[in-house]
Amino acid sequence: MPIQQVCSNGQMEAAEDVAKLIAEHRQSVAALECIGKRWMGAEGPDAIVLGERLDAVMAEEAAVRRRAAIAPVATIAEMKMKAAYFQRLTAHGWCEIDVDDWRALLGSFATAVLGEEC
């Protein structure tokens, strides 16, 4: 698949492979779950430090999720992979997906089908 450009926050950046972005997001969700479990059992100063770390990991997870949603798809297989992954995220409650992520996801599908930016 040739490198394509993606517009994210008004800046152009090289698109990464969809499977790589999904794997990166899965790692981010796992890290979030691990720190969340530790935070739930922490007390005192440890809870404060872990709470700050949890906020940072949550922001990182949201950024990776947005990159995965906005990444263009080159094939029907990539489209199906992205759709199935986001469906699993919502079905299992692994993370909350906001409206902008849904728009980016559907926009990436429309771009692949129509062959132009939406």
Short mmCIF file of C-alpha atoms in Angstrom, two decimals, residues 19-98:
data_model
loop_
_atom_site.label_atom_id
_atom_site.label_comp_id
_atom_site.label_asym_id
_atom_site.label_seq_id
_atom_site.Cartn_x
_atom_site.Cartn_y
_atom_site.Cartn_z
CA ALA A 19 -3.47 -3.11 11.22
CA LYS A 20 -0.53 -1.35 12.88
CA LEU A 21 -2.79 1.41 14.21
CA ILE A 22 -5.28 -1.12 15.56
CA ALA A 23 -2.48 -3.01 17.31
CA GLU A 24 -1.19 0.25 18.77
CA HIS A 25 -4.67 1.09 20.06
CA ARG A 26 -5.05 -2.37 21.61
CA GLN A 27 -1.79 -1.82 23.49
CA SER A 28 -3.03 1.56 24.64
CA VAL A 29 -6.30 0.07 25.93
CA ALA A 30 -4.35 -2.66 27.77
CA ALA A 31 -2.10 -0.06 29.42
CA LEU A 32 -5.16 1.96 30.41
CA GLU A 33 -6.79 -1.10 31.96
CA CYS A 34 -3.63 -2.00 33.89
CA ILE A 35 -3.16 1.47 35.35
CA GLY A 36 -6.89 1.74 36.08
CA LYS A 37 -6.80 -1.46 38.12
CA ARG A 38 -3.76 -0.25 40.07
CA TRP A 39 -5.42 3.13 40.68
CA MET A 40 -8.59 1.49 42.03
CA GLY A 41 -6.56 -0.26 44.74
CA ALA A 42 -4.25 2.64 45.57
CA GLU A 43 -4.57 4.97 48.54
CA GLY A 44 -3.05 8.28 49.58
CA PRO A 45 -0.20 9.75 47.52
CA ASP A 46 -0.02 6.65 45.30
CA ALA A 47 -3.61 7.24 44.21
CA ILE A 48 -2.80 10.83 43.25
CA VAL A 49 0.26 9.85 41.21
CA LEU A 50 -1.56 6.98 39.53
CA GLY A 51 -4.55 9.23 38.86
CA GLU A 52 -2.34 11.69 37.00
CA ARG A 53 -0.76 8.82 35.04
CA LEU A 54 -4.24 7.47 34.28
CA ASP A 55 -5.27 10.84 32.83
CA ALA A 56 -2.18 10.88 30.59
CA VAL A 57 -2.78 7.32 29.38
CA MET A 58 -6.45 8.11 28.70
CA ALA A 59 -5.43 11.07 26.54
CA GLU A 60 -2.92 8.90 24.70
CA GLU A 61 -5.55 6.21 24.09
CA ALA A 62 -7.96 8.79 22.68
CA ALA A 63 -5.28 10.13 20.32
CA VAL A 64 -4.40 6.66 19.04
CA ARG A 65 -8.09 5.83 18.62
CA ARG A 66 -8.58 9.01 16.57
CA ARG A 67 -5.58 8.15 14.36
CA ALA A 68 -7.01 4.67 13.81
CA ALA A 69 -10.43 6.11 12.97
CA ILE A 70 -9.12 8.70 10.51
CA ALA A 71 -6.58 6.44 8.76
CA PRO A 72 -7.55 5.86 5.15
CA VAL A 73 -8.34 2.35 3.98
CA ALA A 74 -6.96 1.08 0.69
CA THR A 75 -8.82 -2.21 0.42
CA ILE A 76 -12.15 -3.73 1.37
CA ALA A 77 -10.26 -6.02 3.77
CA GLU A 78 -8.87 -3.01 5.66
CA MET A 79 -12.35 -1.47 5.75
CA LYS A 80 -13.81 -4.66 7.22
CA MET A 81 -10.95 -4.89 9.75
CA LYS A 82 -11.53 -1.31 10.94
CA ALA A 83 -15.30 -1.75 11.11
CA ALA A 84 -15.00 -5.00 13.07
CA TYR A 85 -12.50 -3.50 15.49
CA PHE A 86 -14.62 -0.44 16.28
CA GLN A 87 -17.67 -2.68 16.62
CA ARG A 88 -15.77 -4.78 19.21
CA LEU A 89 -14.76 -1.63 21.09
CA THR A 90 -18.37 -0.61 21.51
CA ALA A 91 -19.77 -4.11 22.09
CA HIS A 92 -17.35 -4.91 24.91
CA GLY A 93 -17.25 -1.45 26.47
CA TRP A 94 -13.46 -1.24 26.14
CA CYS A 95 -13.56 2.51 25.62
CA GLU A 96 -15.96 5.31 24.87
CA ILE A 97 -16.03 6.41 21.26
CA ASP A 98 -17.08 10.00 20.75
#
